[in-house]
mmCIF file of C-alpha atoms and ligand atoms in Angstrom:
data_model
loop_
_atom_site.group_PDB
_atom_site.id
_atom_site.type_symbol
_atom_site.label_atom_id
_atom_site.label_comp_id
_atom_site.label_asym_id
_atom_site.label_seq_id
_atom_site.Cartn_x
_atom_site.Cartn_y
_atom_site.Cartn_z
ATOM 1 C CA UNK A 82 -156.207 -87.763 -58.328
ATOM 2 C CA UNK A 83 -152.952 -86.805 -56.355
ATOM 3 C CA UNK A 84 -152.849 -82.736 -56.435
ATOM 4 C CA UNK A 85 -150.166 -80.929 -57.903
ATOM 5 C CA UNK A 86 -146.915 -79.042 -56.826
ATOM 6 C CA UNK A 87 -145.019 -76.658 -58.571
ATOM 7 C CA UNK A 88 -141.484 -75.854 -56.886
ATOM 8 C CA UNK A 89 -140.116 -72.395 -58.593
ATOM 9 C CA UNK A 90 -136.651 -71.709 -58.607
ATOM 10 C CA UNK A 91 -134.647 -68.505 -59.685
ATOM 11 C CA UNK A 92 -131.370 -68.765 -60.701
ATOM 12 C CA UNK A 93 -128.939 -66.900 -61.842
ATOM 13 C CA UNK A 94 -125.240 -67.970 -63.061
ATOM 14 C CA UNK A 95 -125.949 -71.000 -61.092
ATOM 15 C CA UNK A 96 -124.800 -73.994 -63.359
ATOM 16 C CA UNK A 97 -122.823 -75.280 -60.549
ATOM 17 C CA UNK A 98 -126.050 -76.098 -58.893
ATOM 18 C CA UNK A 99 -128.564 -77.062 -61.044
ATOM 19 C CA UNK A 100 -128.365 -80.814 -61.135
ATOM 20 C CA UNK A 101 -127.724 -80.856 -57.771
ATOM 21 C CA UNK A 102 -130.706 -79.234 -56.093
ATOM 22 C CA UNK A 103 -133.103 -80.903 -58.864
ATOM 23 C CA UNK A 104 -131.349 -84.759 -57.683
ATOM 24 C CA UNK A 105 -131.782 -83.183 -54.283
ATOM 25 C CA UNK A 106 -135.239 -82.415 -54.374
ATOM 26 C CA UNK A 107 -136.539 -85.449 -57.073
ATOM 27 C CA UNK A 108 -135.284 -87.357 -54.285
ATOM 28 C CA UNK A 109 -137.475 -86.051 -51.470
ATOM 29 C CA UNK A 110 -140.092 -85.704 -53.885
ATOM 30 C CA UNK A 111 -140.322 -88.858 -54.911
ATOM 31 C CA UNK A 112 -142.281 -90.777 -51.804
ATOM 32 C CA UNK A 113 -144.925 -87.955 -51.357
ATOM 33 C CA UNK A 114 -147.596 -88.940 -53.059
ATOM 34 C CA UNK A 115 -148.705 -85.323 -55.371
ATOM 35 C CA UNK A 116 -147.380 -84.721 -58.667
ATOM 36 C CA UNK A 117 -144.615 -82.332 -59.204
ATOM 37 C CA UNK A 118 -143.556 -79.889 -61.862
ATOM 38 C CA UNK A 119 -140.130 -77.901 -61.153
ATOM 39 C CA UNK A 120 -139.325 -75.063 -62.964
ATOM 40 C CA UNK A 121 -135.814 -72.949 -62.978
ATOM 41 C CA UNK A 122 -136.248 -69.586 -63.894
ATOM 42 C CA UNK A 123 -133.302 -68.583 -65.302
ATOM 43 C CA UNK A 124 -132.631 -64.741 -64.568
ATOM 44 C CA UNK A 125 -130.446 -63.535 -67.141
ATOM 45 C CA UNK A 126 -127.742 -66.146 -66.673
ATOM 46 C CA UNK A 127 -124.263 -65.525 -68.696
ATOM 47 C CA UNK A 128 -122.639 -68.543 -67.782
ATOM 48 C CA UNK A 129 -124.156 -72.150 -68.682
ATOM 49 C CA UNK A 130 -127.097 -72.225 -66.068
ATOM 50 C CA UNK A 131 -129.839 -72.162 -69.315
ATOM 51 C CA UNK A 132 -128.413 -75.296 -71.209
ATOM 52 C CA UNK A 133 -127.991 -77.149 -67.544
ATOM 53 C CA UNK A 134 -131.990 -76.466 -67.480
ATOM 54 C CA UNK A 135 -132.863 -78.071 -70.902
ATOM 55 C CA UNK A 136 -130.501 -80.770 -70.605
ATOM 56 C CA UNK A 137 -132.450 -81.863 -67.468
ATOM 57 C CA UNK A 138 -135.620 -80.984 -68.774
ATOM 58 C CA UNK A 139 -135.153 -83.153 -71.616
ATOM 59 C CA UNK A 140 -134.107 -85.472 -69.141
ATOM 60 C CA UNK A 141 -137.281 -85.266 -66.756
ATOM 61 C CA UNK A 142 -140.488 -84.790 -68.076
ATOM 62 C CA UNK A 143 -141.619 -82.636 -64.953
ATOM 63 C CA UNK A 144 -138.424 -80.381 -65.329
ATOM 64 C CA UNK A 145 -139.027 -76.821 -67.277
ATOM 65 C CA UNK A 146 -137.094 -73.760 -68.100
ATOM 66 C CA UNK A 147 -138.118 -70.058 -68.208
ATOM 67 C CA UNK A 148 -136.064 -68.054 -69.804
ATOM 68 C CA UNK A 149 -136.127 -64.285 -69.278
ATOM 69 C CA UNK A 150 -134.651 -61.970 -71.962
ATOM 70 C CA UNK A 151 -132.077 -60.452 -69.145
ATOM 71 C CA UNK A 152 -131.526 -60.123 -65.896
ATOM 72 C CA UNK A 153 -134.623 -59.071 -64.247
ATOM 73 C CA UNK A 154 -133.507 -59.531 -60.339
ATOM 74 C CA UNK A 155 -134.411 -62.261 -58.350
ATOM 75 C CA UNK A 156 -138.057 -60.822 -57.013
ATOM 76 C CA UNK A 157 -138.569 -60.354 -60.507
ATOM 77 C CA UNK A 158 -137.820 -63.794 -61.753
ATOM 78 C CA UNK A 159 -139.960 -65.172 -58.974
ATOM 79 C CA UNK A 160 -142.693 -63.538 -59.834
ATOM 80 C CA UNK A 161 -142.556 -64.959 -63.178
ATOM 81 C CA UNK A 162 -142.378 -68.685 -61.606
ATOM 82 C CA UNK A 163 -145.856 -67.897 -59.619
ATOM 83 C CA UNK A 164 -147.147 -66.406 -62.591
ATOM 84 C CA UNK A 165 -146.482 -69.185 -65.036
ATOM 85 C CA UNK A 166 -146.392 -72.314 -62.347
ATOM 86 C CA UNK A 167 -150.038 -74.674 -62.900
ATOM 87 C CA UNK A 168 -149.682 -76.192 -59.291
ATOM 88 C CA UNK A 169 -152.461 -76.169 -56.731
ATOM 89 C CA UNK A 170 -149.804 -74.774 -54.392
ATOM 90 C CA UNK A 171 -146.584 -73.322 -55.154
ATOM 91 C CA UNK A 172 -143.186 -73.523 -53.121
ATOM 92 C CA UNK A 173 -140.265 -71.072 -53.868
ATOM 93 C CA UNK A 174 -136.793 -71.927 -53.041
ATOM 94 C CA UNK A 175 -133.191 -70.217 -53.819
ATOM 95 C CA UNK A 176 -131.181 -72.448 -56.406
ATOM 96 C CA UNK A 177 -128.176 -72.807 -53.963
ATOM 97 C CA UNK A 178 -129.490 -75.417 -51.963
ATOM 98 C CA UNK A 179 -129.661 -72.791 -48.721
ATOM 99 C CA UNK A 180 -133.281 -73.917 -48.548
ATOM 100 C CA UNK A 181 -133.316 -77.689 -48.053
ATOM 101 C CA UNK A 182 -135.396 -79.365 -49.935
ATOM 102 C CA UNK A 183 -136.258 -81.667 -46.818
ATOM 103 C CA UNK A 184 -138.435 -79.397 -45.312
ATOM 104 C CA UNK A 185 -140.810 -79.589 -48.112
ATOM 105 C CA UNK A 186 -143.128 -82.569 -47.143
ATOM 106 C CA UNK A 187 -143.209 -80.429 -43.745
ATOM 107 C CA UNK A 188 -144.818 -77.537 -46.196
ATOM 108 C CA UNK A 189 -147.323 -79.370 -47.795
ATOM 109 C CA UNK A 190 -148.432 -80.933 -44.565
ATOM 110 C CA UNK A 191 -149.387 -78.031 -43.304
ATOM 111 C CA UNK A 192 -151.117 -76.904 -46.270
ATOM 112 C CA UNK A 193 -153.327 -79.895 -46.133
ATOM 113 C CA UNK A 194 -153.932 -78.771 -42.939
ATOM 114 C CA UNK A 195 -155.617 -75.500 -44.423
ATOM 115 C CA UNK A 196 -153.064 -72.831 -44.455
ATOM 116 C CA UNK A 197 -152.956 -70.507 -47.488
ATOM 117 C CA UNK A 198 -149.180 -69.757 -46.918
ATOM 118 C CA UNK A 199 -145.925 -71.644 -45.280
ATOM 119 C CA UNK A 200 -143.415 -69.595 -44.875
ATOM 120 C CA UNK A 201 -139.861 -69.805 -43.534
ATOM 121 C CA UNK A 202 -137.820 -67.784 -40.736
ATOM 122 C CA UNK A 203 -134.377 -68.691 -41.169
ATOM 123 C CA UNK A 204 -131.172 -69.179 -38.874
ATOM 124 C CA UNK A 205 -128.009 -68.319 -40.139
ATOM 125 C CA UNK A 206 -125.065 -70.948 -40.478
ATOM 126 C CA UNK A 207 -122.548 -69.928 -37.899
ATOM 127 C CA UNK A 208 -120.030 -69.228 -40.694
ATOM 128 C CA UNK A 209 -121.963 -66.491 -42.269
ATOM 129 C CA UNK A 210 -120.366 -63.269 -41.888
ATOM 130 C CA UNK A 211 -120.955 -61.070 -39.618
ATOM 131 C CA UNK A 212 -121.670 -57.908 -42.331
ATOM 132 C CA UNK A 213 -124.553 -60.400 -43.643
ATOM 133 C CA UNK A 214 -126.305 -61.162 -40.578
ATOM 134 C CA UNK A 215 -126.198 -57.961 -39.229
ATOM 135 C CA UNK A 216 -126.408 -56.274 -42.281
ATOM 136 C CA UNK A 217 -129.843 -57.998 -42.692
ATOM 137 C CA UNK A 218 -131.060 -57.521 -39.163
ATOM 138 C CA UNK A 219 -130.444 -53.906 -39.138
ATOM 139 C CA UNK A 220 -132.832 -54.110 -42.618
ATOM 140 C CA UNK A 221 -135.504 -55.656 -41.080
ATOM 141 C CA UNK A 222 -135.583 -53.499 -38.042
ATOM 142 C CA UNK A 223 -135.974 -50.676 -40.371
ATOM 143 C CA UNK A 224 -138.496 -51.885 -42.682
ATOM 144 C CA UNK A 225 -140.506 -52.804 -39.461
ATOM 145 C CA UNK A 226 -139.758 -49.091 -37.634
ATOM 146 C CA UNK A 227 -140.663 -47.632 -40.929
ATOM 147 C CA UNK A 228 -143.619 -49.441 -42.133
ATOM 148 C CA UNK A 229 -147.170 -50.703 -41.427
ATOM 149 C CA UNK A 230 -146.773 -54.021 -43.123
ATOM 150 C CA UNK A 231 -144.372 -56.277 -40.614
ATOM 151 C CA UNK A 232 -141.755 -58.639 -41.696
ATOM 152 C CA UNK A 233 -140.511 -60.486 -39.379
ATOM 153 C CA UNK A 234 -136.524 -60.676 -39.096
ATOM 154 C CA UNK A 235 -134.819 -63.974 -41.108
ATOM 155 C CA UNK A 236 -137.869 -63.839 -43.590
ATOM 156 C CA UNK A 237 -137.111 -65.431 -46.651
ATOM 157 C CA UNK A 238 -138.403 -66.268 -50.033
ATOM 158 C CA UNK A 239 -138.285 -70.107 -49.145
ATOM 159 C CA UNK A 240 -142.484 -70.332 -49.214
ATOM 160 C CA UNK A 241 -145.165 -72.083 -50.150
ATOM 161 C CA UNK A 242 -148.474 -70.438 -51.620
ATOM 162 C CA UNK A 243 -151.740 -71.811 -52.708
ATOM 163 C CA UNK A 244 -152.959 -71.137 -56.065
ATOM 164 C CA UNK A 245 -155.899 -68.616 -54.491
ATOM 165 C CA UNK A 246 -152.509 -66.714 -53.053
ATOM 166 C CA UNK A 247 -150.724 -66.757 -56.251
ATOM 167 C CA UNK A 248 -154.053 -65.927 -58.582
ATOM 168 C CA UNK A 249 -153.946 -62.800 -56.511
ATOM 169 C CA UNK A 250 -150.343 -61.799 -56.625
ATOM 170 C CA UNK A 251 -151.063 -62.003 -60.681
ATOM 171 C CA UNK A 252 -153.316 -59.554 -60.522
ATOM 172 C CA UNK A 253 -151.410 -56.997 -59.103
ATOM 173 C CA UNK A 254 -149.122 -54.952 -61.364
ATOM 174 C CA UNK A 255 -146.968 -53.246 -58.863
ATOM 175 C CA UNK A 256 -143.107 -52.377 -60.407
ATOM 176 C CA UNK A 257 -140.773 -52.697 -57.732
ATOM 177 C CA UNK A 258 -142.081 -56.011 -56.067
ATOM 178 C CA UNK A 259 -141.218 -56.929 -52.678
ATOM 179 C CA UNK A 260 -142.020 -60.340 -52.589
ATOM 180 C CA UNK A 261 -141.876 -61.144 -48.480
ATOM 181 C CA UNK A 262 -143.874 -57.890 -47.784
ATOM 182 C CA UNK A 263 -146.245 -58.191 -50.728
ATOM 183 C CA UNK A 264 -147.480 -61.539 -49.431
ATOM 184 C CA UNK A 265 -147.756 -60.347 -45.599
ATOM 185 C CA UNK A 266 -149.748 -57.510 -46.569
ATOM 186 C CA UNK A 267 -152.002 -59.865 -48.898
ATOM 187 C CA UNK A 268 -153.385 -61.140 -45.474
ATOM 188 C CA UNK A 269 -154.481 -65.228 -46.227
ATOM 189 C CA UNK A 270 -154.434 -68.175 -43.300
ATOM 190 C CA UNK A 271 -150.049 -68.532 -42.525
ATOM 191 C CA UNK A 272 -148.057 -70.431 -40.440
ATOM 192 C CA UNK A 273 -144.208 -70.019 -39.944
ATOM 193 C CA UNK A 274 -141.445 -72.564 -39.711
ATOM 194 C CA UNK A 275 -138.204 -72.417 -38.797
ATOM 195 C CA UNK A 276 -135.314 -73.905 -40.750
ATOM 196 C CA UNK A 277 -131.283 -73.689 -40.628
ATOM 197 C CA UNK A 278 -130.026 -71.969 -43.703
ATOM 198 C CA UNK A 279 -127.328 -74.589 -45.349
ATOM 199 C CA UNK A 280 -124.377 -72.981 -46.431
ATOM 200 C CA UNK A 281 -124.418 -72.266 -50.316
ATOM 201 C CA UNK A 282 -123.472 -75.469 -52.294
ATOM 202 C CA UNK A 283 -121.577 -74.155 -54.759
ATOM 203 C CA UNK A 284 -120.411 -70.856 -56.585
ATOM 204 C CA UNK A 285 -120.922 -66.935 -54.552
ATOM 205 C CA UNK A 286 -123.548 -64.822 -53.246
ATOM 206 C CA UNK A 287 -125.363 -62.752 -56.245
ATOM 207 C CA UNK A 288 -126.161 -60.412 -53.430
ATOM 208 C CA UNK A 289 -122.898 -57.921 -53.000
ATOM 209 C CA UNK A 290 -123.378 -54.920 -50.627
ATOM 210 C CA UNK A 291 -124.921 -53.254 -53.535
ATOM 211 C CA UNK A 292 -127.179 -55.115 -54.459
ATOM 212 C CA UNK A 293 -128.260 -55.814 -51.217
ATOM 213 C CA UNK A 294 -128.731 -52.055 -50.411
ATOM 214 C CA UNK A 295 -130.836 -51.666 -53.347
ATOM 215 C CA UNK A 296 -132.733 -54.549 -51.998
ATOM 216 C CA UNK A 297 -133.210 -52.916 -48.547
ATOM 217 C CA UNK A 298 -134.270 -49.447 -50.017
ATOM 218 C CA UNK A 299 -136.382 -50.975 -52.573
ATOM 219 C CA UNK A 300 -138.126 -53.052 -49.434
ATOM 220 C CA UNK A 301 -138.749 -50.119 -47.409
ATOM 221 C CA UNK A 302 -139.917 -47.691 -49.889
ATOM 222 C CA UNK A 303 -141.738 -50.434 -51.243
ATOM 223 C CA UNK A 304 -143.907 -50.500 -47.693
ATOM 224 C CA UNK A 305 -144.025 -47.403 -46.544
ATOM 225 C CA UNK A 306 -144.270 -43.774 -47.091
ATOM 226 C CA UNK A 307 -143.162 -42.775 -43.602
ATOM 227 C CA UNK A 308 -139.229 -41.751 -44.716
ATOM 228 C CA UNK A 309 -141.077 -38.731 -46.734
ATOM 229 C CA UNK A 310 -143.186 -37.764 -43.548
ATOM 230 C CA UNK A 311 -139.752 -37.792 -41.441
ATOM 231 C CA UNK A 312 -137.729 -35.763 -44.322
ATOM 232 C CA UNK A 313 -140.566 -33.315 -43.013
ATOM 233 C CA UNK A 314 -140.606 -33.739 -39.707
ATOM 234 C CA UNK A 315 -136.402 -33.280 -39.678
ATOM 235 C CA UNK A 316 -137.304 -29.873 -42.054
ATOM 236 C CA UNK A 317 -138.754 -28.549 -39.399
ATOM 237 C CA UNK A 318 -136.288 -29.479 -36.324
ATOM 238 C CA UNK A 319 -134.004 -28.145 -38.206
ATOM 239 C CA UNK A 320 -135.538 -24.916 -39.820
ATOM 240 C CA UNK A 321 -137.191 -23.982 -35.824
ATOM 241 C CA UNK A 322 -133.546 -24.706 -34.775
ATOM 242 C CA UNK A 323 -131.712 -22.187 -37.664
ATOM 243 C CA UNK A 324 -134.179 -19.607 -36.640
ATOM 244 C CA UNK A 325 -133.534 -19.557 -32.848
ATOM 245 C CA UNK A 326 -129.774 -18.850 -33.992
ATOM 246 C CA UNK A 327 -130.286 -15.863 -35.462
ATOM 247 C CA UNK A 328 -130.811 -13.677 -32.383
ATOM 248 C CA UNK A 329 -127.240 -15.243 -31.722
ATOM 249 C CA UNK A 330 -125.873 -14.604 -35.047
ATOM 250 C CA UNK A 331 -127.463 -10.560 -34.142
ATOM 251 C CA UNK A 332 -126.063 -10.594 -31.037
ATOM 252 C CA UNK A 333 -122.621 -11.464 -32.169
ATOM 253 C CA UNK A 334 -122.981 -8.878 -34.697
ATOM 254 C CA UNK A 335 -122.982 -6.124 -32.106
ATOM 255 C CA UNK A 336 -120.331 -7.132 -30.589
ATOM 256 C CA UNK A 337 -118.428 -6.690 -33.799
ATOM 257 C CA UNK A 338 -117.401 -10.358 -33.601
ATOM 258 C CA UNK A 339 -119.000 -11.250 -37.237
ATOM 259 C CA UNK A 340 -116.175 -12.175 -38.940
ATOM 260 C CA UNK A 341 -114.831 -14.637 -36.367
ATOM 261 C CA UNK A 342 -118.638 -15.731 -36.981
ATOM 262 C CA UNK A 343 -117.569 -17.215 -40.507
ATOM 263 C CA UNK A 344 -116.614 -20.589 -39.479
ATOM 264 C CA UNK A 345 -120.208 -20.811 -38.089
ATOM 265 C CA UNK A 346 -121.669 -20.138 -41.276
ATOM 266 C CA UNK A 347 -119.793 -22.311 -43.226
ATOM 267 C CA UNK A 348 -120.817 -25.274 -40.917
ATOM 268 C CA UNK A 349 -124.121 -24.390 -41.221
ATOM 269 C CA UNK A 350 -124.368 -23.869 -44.523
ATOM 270 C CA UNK A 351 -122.629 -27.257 -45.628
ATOM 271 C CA UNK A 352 -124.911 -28.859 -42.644
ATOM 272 C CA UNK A 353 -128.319 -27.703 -44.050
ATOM 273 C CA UNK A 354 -127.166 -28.372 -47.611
ATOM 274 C CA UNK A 355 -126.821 -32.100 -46.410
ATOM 275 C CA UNK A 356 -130.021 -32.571 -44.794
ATOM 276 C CA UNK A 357 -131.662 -30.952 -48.230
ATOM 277 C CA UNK A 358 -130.239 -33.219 -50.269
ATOM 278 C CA UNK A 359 -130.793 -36.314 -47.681
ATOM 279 C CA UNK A 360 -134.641 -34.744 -48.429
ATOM 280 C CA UNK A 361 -134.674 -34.395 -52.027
ATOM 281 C CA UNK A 362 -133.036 -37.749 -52.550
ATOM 282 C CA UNK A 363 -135.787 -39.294 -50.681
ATOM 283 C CA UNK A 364 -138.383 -37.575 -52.163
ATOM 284 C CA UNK A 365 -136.940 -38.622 -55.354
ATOM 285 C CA UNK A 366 -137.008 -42.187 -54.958
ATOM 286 C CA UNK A 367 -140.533 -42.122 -54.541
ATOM 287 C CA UNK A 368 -140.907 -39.934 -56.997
ATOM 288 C CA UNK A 369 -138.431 -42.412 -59.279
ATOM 289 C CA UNK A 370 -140.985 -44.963 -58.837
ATOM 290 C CA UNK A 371 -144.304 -43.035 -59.747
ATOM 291 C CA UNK A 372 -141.985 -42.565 -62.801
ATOM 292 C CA UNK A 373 -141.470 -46.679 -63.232
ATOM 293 C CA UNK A 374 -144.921 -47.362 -62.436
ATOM 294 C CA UNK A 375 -146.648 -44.939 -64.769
ATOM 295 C CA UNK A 376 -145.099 -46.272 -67.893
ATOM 296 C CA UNK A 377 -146.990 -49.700 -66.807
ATOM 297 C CA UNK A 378 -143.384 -51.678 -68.298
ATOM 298 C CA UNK A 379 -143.678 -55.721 -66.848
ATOM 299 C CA UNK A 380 -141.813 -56.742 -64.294
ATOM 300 C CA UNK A 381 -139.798 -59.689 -66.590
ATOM 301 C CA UNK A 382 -140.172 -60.561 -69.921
ATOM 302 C CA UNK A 383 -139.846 -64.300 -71.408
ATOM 303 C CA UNK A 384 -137.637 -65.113 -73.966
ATOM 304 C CA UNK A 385 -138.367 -68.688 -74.062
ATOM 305 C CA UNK A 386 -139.967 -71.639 -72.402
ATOM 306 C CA UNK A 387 -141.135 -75.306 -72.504
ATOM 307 C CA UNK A 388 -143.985 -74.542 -70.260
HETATM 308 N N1 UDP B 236 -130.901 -64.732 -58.111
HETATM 309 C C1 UDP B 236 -131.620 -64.391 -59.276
HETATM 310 N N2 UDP B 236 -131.378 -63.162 -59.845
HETATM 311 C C2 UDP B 236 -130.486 -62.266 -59.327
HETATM 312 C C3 UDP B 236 -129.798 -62.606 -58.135
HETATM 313 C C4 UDP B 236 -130.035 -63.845 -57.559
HETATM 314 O O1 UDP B 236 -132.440 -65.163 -59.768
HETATM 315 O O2 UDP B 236 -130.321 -61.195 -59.917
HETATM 316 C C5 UDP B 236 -131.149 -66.064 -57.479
HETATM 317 C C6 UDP B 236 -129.905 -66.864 -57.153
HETATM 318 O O3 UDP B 236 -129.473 -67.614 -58.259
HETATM 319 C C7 UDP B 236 -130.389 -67.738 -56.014
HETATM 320 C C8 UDP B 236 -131.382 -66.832 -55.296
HETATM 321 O O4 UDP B 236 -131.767 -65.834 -56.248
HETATM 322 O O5 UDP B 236 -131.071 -68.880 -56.490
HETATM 323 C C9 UDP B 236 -130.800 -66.188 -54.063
HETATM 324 O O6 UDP B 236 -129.589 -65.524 -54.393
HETATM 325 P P1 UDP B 236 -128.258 -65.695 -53.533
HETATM 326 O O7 UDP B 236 -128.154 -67.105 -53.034
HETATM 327 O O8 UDP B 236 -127.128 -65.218 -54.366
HETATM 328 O O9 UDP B 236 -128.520 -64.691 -52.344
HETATM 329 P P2 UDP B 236 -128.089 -64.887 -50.803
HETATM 330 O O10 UDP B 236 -128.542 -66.270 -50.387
HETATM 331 O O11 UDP B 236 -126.617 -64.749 -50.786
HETATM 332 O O12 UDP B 236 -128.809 -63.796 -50.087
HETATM 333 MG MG1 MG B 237 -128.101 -67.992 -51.327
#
């Protein structure tokens, strides 16, 4: 019997898109000979992106819906599509059609060939901006600086898993999920293709510059607990460096020169009351997430689905 496929997809105020990335991809689906189930997570949605979904579904029998409660964030919502998709493998793909669906029968080829995991390094389009590209490689030459798990630059969560991958990503309850690094650090047999990243078919980016910061402090403090051990190791420059300035501050003392002195202290004062709370706000991220993770809440939560 042909194996089956599940291709997840998270959306979020996407309607523009829907039934054009599921004709897209029932189209290259349809010669390769496995059976396929698609399901759209939809994220929280406000605009019409749900009822898109069930109109299709009740279209194609191999089309479902997930419908979380609110909006969860996209590593969230794919983590409910590998936890609720029944394929042998699994494939994730954005809902924008910036992951073409062509270079799924590439995917499942090599999976047949014995690798646990595909995944993707992408190229920008030449008409992304600038801020985006850089903006991202600057992220993942932090992450990679900063942690022990590498991720290579142009990752993205255009993947394919097989079900041993995704029976152990269920089983893991970690709160702020990282999806890319999670799965590198899982280990399993990969290979990595390259694709072109379309442009996005229709509607805007649901990544603004916040967002996408959040994303790139979530990643790193995800990975690593290096930015804590540097908060110390800049403590101490800095503390051995105020102390050698006191026989300075003594010396300028007798020479009766201590109130010229006060633009000094100000300085130094406003300086070391930066680098504190540079310190104390990264201890408190990590300390924000002991928080998350103790109270054990689930990453999404299901409103409804035809699953
Ligand atoms: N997405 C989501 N929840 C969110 C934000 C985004 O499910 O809170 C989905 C979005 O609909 C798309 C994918 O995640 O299918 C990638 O988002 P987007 O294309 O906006 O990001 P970009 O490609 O600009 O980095
Ligand atoms: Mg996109």
């Amino acid at each position: 019997m042909a194996k089956k496929v599940s291709i997840v997809i998270p959306v979020y105020n996407e309607e523009q898109n829907i039934d054009f990335i599921a004709k897209e991809i029932l189209a290259v689906t349809k010669s390769l000979n496995y059976i396929f189930e698609i399901i759209f997570i939809d994220d929280g949605s406000r605009d019409n992106t749900l009822e898109k979904i069930q109109l299709l579904s009740q279209k194609h029998p191999n089309i479902f819906s997930i419908e979380l409660t609110k909006n969860f964030g996209h590593q969230n919502a794919l983590k409910a599509g590998y936890d609720y998709a029944t394929g042998h493998c699994i494939i994730s793909m954005d809902g924008d059609m910036q992951h073409p669906p062509e270079l799924i029968s590439l995917m499942l080829k090599h999976w047949e060939n014995g690798f646990d995991i595909v995944s993707t390094q992408r190229t920008y389009p030449a008409e992304t901006s600038f801020f985006k590209k850089s903006g991202s490689n600057l992220f993942y030459k932090i992450i990679n600086t900063l942690s022990d798990t590498k991720i290579e630059k142009g990752s993205s969560d255009f993947r394919l898993i097989d079900r041993h991958v995704a029976n152990t990503l269920k089983n893991l309850t970690e709160n702020s999920i990282f999806m890319r690094g999670l799965i590198n650090w899982l280990g399993f047999k990969s290979i990595k293709i390259a694709f072109n990243a379309n442009q996005r078919h229709a509607g805007v980016s649901k990544y603004p510059f916040k967002k996408m910061l959040k994303f790139a402090v979530e990643g790193i403090t995800a990975f690593s607990v290096k930015p804590l051990y540097m908060a110390v190791y800049l403590g101490f420059i800095f503390s051995t460096l105020a102390i050698l300035y006191i026989p300075y501050v003594i010396y300028e003392h007798y020479l009766g020169k201590d109130v010229a002195g006060w633009a000094t202290v100000v300085v130094s004062i406003v300086f070391f009351g930066g680098l504190q709370l540079i310190i104390l706000g990264i201890i408190g991220i990590y300390i924000g997430k002991l928080f998350i993770q103790s109270k054990q809440r689930p990453n999404y939560i299901v409103r409804t689905t035809n699953l």
